[in-house]
Structures are given as C-alpha cells and as structure tokens.
mmCIF file of C-alpha atoms and ligand atoms in Angstrom:
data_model
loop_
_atom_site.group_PDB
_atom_site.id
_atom_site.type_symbol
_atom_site.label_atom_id
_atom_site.label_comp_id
_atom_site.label_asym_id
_atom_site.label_seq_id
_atom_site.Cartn_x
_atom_site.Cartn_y
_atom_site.Cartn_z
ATOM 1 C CA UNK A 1 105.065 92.654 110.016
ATOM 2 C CA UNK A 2 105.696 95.667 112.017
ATOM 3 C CA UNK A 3 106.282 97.921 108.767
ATOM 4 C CA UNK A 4 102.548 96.767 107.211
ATOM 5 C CA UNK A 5 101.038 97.567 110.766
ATOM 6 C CA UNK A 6 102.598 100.979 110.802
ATOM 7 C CA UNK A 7 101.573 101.614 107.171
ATOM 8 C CA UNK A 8 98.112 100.361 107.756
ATOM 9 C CA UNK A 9 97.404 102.581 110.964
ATOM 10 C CA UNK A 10 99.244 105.823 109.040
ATOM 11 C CA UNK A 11 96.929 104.920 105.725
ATOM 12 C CA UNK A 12 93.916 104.841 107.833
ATOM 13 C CA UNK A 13 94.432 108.212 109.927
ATOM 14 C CA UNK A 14 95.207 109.447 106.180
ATOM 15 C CA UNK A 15 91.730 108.181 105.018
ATOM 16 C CA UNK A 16 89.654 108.950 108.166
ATOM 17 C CA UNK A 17 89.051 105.311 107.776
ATOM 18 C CA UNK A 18 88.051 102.868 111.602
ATOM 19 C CA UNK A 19 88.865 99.214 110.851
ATOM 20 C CA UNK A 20 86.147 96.277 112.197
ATOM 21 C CA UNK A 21 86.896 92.502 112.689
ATOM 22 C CA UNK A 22 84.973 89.936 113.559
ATOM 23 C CA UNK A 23 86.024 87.438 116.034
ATOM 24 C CA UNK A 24 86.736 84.914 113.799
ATOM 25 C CA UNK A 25 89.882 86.958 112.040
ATOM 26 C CA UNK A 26 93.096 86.166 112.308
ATOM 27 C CA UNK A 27 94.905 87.106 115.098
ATOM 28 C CA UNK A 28 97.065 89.661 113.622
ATOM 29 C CA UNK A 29 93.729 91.112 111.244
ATOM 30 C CA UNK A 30 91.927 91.515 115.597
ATOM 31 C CA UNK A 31 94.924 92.769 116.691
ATOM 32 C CA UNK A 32 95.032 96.258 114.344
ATOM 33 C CA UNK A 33 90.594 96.729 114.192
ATOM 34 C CA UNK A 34 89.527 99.342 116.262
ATOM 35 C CA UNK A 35 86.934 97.285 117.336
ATOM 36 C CA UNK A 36 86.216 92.976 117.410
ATOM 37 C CA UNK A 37 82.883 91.769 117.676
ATOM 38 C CA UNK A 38 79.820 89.742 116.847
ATOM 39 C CA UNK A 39 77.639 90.072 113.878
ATOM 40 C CA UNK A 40 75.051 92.900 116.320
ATOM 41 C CA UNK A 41 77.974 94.408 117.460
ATOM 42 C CA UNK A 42 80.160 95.468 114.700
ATOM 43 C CA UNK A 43 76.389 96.464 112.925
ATOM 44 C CA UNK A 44 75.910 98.662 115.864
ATOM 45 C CA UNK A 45 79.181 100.125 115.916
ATOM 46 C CA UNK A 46 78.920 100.979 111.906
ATOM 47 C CA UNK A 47 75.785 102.266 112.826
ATOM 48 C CA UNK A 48 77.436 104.869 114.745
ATOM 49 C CA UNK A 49 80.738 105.719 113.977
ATOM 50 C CA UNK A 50 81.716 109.281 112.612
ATOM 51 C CA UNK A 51 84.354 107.715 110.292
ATOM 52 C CA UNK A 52 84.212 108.440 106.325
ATOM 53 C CA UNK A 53 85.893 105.020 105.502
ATOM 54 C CA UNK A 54 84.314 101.704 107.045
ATOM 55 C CA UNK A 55 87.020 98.672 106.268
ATOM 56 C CA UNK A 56 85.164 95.368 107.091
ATOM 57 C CA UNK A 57 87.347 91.895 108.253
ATOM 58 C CA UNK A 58 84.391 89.665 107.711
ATOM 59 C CA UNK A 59 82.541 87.890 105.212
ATOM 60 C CA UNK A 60 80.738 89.670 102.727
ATOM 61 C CA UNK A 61 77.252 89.942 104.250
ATOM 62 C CA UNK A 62 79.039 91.622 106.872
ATOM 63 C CA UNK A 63 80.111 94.719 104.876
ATOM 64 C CA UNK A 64 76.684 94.561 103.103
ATOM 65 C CA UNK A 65 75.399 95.019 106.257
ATOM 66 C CA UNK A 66 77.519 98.211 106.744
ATOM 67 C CA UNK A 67 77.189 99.728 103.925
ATOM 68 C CA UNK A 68 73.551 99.212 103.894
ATOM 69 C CA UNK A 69 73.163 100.931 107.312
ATOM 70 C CA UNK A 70 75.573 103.719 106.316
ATOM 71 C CA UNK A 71 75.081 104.580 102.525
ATOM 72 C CA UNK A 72 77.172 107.752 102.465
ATOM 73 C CA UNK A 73 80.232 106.321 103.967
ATOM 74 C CA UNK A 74 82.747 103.853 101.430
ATOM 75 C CA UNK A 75 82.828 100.463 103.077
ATOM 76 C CA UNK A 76 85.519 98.505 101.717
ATOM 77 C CA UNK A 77 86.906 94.540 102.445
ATOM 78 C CA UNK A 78 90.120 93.291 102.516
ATOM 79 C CA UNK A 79 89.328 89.999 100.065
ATOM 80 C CA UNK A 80 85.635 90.416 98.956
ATOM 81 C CA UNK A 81 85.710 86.898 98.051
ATOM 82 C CA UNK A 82 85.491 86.272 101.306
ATOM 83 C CA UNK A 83 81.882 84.824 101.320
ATOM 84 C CA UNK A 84 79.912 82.531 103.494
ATOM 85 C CA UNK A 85 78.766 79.550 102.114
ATOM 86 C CA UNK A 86 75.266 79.438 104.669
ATOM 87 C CA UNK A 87 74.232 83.019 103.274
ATOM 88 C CA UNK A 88 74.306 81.720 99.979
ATOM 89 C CA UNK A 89 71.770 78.510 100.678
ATOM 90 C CA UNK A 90 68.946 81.016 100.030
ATOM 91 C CA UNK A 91 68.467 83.476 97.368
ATOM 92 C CA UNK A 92 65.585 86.387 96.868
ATOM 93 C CA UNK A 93 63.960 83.892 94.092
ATOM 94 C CA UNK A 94 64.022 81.435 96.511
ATOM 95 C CA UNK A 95 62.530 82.793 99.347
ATOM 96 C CA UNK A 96 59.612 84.434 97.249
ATOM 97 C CA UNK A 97 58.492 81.261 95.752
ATOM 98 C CA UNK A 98 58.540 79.733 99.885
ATOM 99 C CA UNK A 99 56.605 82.953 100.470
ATOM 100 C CA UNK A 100 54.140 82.066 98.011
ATOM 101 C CA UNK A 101 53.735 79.091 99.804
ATOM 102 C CA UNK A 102 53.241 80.480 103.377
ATOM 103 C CA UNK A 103 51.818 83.724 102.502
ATOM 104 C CA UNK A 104 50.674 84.371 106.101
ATOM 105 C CA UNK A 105 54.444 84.053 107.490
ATOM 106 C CA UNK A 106 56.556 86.727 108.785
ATOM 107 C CA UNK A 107 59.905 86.088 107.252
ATOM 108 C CA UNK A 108 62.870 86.206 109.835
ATOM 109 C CA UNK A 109 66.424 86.115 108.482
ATOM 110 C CA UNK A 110 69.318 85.890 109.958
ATOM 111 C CA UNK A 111 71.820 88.188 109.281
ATOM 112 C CA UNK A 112 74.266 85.560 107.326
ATOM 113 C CA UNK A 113 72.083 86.130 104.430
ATOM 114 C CA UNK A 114 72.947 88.829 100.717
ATOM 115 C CA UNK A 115 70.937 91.997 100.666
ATOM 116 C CA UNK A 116 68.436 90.597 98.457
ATOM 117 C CA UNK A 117 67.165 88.012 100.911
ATOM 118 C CA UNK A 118 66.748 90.639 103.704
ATOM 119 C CA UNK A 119 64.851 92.839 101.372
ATOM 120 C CA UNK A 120 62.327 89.969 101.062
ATOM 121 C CA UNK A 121 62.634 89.695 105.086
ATOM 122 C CA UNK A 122 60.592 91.605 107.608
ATOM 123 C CA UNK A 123 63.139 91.636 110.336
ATOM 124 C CA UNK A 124 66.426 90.439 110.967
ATOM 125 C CA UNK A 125 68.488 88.703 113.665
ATOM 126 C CA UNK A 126 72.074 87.856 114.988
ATOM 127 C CA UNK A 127 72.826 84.891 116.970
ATOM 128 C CA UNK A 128 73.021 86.869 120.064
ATOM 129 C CA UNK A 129 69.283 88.612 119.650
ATOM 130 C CA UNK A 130 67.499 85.869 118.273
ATOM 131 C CA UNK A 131 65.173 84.804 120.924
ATOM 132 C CA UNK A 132 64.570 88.503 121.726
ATOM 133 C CA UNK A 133 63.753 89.110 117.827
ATOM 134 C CA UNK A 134 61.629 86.192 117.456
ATOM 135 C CA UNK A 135 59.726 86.517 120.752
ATOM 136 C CA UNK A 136 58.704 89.719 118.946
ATOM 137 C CA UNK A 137 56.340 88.219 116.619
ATOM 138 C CA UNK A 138 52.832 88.028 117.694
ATOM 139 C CA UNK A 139 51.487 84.244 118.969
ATOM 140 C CA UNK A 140 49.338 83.934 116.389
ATOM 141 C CA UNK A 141 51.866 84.506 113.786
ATOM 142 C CA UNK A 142 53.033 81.914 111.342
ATOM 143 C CA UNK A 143 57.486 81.849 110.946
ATOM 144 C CA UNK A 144 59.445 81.167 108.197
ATOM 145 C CA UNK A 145 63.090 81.455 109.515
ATOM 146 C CA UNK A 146 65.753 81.423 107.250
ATOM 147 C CA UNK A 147 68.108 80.753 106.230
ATOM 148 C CA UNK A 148 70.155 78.358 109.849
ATOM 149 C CA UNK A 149 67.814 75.288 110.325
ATOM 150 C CA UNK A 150 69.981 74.888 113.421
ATOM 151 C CA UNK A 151 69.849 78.621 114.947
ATOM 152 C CA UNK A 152 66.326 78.052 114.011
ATOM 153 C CA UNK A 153 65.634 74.853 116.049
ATOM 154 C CA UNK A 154 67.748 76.464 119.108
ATOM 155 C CA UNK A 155 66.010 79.593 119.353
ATOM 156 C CA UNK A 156 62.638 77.116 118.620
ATOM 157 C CA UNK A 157 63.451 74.968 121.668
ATOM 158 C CA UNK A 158 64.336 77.666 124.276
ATOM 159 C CA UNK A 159 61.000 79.835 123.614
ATOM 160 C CA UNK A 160 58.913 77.156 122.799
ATOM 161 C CA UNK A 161 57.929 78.910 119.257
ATOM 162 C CA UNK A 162 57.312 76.231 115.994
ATOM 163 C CA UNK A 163 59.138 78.342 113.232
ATOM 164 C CA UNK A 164 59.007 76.828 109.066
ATOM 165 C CA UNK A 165 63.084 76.254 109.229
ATOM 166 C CA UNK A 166 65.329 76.929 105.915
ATOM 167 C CA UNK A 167 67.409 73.952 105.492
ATOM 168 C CA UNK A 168 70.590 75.834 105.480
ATOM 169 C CA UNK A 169 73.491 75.563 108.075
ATOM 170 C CA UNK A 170 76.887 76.688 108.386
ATOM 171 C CA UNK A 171 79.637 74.106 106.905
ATOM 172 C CA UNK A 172 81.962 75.465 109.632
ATOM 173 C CA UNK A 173 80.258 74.990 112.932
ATOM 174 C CA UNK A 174 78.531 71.441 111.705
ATOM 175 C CA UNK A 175 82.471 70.071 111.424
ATOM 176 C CA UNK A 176 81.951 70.039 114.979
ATOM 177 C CA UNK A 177 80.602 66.854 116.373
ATOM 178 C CA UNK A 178 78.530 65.383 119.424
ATOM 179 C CA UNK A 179 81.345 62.740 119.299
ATOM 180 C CA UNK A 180 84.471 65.651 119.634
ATOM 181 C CA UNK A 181 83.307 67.042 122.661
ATOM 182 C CA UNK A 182 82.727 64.184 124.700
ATOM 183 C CA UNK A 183 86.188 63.225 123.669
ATOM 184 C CA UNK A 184 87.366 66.175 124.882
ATOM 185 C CA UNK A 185 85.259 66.168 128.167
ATOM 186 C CA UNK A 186 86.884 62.599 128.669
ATOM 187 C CA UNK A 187 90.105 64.382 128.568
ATOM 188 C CA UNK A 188 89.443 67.701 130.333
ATOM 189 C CA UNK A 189 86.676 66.459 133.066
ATOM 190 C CA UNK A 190 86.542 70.156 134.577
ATOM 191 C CA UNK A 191 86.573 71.811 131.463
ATOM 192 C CA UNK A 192 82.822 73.709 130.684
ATOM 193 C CA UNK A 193 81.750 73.760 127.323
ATOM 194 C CA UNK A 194 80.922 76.522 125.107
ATOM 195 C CA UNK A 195 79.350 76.662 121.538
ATOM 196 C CA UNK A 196 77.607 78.838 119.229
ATOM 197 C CA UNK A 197 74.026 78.246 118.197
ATOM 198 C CA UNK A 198 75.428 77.022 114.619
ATOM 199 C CA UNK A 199 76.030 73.988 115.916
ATOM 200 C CA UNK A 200 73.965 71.145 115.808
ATOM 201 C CA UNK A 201 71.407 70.090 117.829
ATOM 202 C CA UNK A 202 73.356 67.387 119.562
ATOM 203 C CA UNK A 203 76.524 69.464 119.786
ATOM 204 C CA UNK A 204 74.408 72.548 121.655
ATOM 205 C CA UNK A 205 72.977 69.403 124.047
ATOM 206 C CA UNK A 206 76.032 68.886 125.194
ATOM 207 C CA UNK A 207 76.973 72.336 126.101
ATOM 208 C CA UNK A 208 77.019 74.380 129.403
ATOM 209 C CA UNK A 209 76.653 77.813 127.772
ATOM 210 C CA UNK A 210 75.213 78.849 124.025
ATOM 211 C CA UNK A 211 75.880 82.470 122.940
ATOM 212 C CA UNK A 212 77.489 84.421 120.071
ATOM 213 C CA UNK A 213 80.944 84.801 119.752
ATOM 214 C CA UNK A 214 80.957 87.494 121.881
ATOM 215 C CA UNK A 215 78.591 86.101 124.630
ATOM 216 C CA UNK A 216 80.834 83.585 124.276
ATOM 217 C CA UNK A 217 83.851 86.116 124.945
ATOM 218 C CA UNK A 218 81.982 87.615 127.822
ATOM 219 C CA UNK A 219 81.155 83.973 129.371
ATOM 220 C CA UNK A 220 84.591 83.079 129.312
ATOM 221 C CA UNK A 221 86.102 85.984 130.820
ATOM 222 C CA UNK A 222 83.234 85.941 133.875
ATOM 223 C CA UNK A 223 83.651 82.541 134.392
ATOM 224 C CA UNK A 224 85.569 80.867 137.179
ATOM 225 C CA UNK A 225 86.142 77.730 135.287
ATOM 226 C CA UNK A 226 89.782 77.999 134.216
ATOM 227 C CA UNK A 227 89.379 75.110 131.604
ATOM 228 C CA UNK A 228 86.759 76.077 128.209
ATOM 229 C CA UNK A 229 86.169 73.571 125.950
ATOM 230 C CA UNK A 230 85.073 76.022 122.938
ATOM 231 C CA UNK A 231 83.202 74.987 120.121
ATOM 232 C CA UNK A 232 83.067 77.442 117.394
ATOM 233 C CA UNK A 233 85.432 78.807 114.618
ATOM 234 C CA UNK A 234 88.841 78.748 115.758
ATOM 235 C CA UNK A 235 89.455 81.983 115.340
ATOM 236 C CA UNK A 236 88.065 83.296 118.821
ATOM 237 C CA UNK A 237 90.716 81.382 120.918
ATOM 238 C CA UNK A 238 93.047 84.594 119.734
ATOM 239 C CA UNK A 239 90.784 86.860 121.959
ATOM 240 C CA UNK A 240 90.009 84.017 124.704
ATOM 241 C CA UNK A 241 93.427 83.860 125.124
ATOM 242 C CA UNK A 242 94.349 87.592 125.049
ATOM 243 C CA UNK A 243 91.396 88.279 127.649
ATOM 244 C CA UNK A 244 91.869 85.404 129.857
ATOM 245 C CA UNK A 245 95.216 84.206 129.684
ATOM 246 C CA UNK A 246 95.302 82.822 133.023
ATOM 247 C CA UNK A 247 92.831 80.214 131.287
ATOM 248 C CA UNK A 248 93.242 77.245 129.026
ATOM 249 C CA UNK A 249 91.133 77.547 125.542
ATOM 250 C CA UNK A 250 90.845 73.903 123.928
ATOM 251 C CA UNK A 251 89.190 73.808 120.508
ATOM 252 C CA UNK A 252 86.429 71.511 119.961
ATOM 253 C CA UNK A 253 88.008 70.155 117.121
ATOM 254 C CA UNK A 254 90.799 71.649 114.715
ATOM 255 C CA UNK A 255 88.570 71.039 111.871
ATOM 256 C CA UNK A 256 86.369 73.837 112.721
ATOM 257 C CA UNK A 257 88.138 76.818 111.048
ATOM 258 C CA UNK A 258 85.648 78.571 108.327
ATOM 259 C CA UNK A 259 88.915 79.268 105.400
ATOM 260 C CA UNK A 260 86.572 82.820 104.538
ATOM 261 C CA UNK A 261 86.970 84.295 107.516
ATOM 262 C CA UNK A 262 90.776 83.720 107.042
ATOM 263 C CA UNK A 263 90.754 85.516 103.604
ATOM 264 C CA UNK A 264 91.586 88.864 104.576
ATOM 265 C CA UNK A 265 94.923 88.915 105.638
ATOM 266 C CA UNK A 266 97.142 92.282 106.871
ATOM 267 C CA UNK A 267 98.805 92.470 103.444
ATOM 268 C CA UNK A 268 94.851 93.256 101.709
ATOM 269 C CA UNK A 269 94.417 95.060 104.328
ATOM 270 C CA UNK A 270 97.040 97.659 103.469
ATOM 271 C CA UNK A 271 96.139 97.763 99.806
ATOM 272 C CA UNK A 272 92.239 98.212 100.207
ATOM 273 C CA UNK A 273 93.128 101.007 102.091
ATOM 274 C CA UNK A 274 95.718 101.762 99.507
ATOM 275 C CA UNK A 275 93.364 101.249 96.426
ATOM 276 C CA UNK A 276 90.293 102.264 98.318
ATOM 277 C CA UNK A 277 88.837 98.638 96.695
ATOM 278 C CA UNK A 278 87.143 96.547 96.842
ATOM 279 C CA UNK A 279 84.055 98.603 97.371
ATOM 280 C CA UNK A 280 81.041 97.125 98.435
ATOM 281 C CA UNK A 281 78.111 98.894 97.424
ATOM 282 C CA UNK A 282 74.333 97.979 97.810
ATOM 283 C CA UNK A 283 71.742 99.185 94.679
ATOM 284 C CA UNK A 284 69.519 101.612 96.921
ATOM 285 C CA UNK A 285 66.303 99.683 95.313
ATOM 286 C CA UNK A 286 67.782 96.778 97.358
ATOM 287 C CA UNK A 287 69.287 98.765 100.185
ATOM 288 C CA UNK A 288 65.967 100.719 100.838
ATOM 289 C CA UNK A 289 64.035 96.983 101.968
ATOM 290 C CA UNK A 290 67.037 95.436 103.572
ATOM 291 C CA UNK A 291 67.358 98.442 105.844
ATOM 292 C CA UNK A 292 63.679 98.348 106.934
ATOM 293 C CA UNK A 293 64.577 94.403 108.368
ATOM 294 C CA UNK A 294 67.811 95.533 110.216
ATOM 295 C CA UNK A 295 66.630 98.647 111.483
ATOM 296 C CA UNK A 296 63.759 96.789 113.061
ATOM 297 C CA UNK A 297 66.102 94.343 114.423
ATOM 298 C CA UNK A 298 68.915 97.092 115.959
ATOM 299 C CA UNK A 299 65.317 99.333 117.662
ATOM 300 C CA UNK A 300 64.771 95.549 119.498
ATOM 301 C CA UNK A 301 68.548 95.273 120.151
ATOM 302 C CA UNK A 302 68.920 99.222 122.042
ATOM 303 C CA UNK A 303 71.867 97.179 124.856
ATOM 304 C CA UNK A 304 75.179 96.813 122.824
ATOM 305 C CA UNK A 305 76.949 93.755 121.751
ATOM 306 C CA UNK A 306 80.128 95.349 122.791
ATOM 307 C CA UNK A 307 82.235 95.567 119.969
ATOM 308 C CA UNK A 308 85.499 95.974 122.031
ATOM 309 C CA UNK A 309 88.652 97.472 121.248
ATOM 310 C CA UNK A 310 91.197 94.970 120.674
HETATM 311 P P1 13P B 1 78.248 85.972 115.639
HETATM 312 O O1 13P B 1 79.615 86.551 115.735
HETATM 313 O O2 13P B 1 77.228 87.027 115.443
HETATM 314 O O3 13P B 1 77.967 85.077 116.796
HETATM 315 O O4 13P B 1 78.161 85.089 114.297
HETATM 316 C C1 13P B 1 78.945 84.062 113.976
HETATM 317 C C2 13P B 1 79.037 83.881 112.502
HETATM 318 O O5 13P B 1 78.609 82.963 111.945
HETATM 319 C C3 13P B 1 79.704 84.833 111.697
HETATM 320 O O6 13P B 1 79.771 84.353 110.425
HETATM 321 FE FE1 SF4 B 2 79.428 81.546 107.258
HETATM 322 FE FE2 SF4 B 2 79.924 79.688 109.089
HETATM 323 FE FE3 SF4 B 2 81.941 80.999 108.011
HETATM 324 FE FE4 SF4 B 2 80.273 82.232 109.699
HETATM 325 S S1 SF4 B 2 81.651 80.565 110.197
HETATM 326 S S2 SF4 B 2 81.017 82.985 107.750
HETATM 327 S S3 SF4 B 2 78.340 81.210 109.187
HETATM 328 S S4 SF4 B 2 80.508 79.643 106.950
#
C-alpha cells in the first residue's frame, strides 16, 4: 500500500496532474486526492485549478463535468465504468420529446445527468444549490426537473415551487428506508439524523438535517450531538470519522453503498496516471450547450462548497 501511494504522488508531480474524490470514495482513494468534496465543490475546484492533468474519483458525469468546464486540460478516471445508474434514467432523446410536450418549461437538471442531457438543459444544479438554482426561475415559469423525482419533490416542498418531476432516483440512497432509521433511533435515542436529499420522501421526514455530502460533513463537524445517525452512501463515514473522531458515525443501513463509486480503486489510480487513460473527452458540439447550463449554475453558486484537502 505504501509503495502505490508513493508511486501515485511521484507520477502525479511528474504529470502536473491534482487528484479529486468525491466523498463517497474509498477511504484510501480520499485519503491521497488533493481535495474531497460534493458534486459543486469538486466542479468549482476544476474550475479553477492551474493543473494540466485533472484525475477524477467519481462517477462518470463527474469527470464530464470537468472536462467540460476545462477543455484544454486531460481529465482522466481511474475505472470509467464507473457510472451512475440515476444519470442514465434520462437521455437527450428523451428529454426532447418531454420538451415537446411542455414547450414553455425551463429544463433544470441535476448534475447526475451525461453531457447530452445538460445540453438540452438551461441550467444545472447540485444537491447543495438546488433551492438557490430553482428559486432562480421566474414565478410564472413552468419546471421540468430532471432527472431525481426525489431531489425534485424536496427542493418542491421547502420553496413551495410545483416542478414536472423526472421519474428517476438514485438506486443507492432509496436502499435506505423510513423503517431503518427508526430502528436505529430506537437504538441510539440521542443520535440526530442526517440524510441526503436522494432519499425518499419518508426517509428525509424523518431527518433532523438534509444537505449534500458535504453539508452533511460540515453539519457533523459543527454539531454538538456526539451520536449521527447518517443516511447516505457509506462512503462518507471515512471523512466523518477522520473529522470528528471524538463522534460516533452509525450508518443508516449497510445496504446503502453505491458499488460505482467503489470502482476506482488506488491500483487504477496509479495506472491512469501511468497510461494517461482513460480519457474522458466531451465532442465540443455537446460541450459548447452543456457548459452554458453549468456555467449558469456555478455564477448562482459564487460561495464555495469547500472541496477540502483530505
Ligand atoms: P453530492 O456530493 O453533490 O451531495 O452528491 C451526491 C451524489 O449523488 C453523488 O453521486
Ligand atoms: Fe448515482 Fe446514487 Fe451512486 Fe450517486 S450514489 S453515483 S446518485 S447511484
């Protein structure tokens, strides 16, 4: 282990390369990024960085994303069949024949969706900018919102905004049930519960805070609670634990671990950088429209999401 993490950090000085992870990583993939974060933050933070090499521990949108924002730089993932199955629920074709039949909607996408779909978009969103992004939109302005039905119905509910929902959802987060975190309330009667807005309606009911993974990160270290019921992909509990180890993390339920995010491992770490591959590249006819929805999205979003260094 210790000779792949020196090779990795010597390999990427060597290739002027910084390394992102989201949350959900393993613990050892967090561990050697230069920065962790939510979907906003590691966007921001490829947004700006002066590196010529951009390697992405995420899910494919993810680097999309990245290499979208930053078309001269090489973005490259560890496994690039590391996917996520809710981006995939919608496709371009899709979503044009749905615009056909609200023609008057402003199309808001989250950012778990391919390149195509946010070229069709007119702005995008992350979990943690949501409200902001859809408060945006005029009163009199018909939503579609695609493609979480249940980030849709949150963000619905707390602004008081109708929205046309996508009937997509994240396998992952909907593992978790109404029924698992009363069990584990019965058991840990202090603990305060925290979930991301991928869960289901009667999961978030149930909660004391929503947020992204990293509003969940920041809740957790601020609070004085010392028992977090957490009910997202597994994978945070790695940085929980690592910024508040004073505290006890209990998962939700051990069910809720999405097996994409645990595709890149340190080993395809080493030879992306290695190989310089898999590349992921975005067709500028594509990139061009995609970029118009995220920009608009990151000019609403000017506070950062805190990508932090691990
Ligand atoms: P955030 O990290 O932006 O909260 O998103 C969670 C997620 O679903 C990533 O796939
Ligand atoms: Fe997609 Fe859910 Fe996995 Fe995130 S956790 S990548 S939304 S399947």
């Amino acid at each position: 282990m210790e000779s792949i993490v020196k090779k990795i950090l010597a390999l990427k000085n060597r290739r002027r390369a910084v390394i992102l992870a989201h949350n959900y990583q393993r613990g050892e993939v967090q561990d050697i990024a230069d920065f962790t974060g939510d979907s906003l933050g590691l966007s921001q933070q490829a947004a700006r960085t002066d590196a010529e090499v951009i390697v992405f521990c995420g899910v494919h949108f993810m680097a999309e994303t990245a290499a979208i924002l930053c078309p001269n730089k090489v973005v490259l993932m560890p496994d690039a069949q590391a996917g996520c199955p809710m981006a995939n629920m919608i496709t371009a074709e899709d979503l044009r024949k749905k615009k056909e039949e609200l023609p008057n909607a402003r199309v808001v996408c989250y950012v778990n969706t391919t390149a195509t779909v946010k070229a069709e978009s007119d702005i995008c969103c992350t979990s943690s900018n949501a409200q902001k992004i859809v408060a945006s939109i005029p009163l009199e302005e018909e939503i579609l919102f695609v493609p979480d039905k249940s980030l849709g119905a949150y963000v619905s509910s707390k602004i008081g905004r109708r929205m046309h929902l996508w009937p997509g959802y994240c396998p992952t987060h909907h593992r978790i049930l109404a029924q698992d975190i009363k069990k584990r309330k019965e058991e840990w009667p202090r603990a305060r519960v925290v979930v991301h807005p991928e869960c289901t309606p009667d999961v978030i009911a149930l909660a004391d805070h929503v947020a992204s993974t990293t509003g969940i990160a920041k809740h957790c270290r601020e609070t004085s609670t010392k028992e977090i019921i957490v009910g997202t992909e597994n994978g945070i509990i790695h940085r929980l634990k690592k910024e508040s180890p004073e505290k006890t993390f209990i998962p939700a339920t051990p069910q809720a671990v999405c097996p994409n995010m645990k595709k890149n491992t340190l080993e395809k770490l080493l030879w992306c950088l290695e190989d310089m591959e898999p590349h992921i590249t975005v067709p500028e006819s594509i990139a061009s429209r995609a970029r118009l929805a995220i920009e608009r999205m990151l000019e609403l979003s000017e506070e950062p999401s805190h990508a932090v260094k691990p």
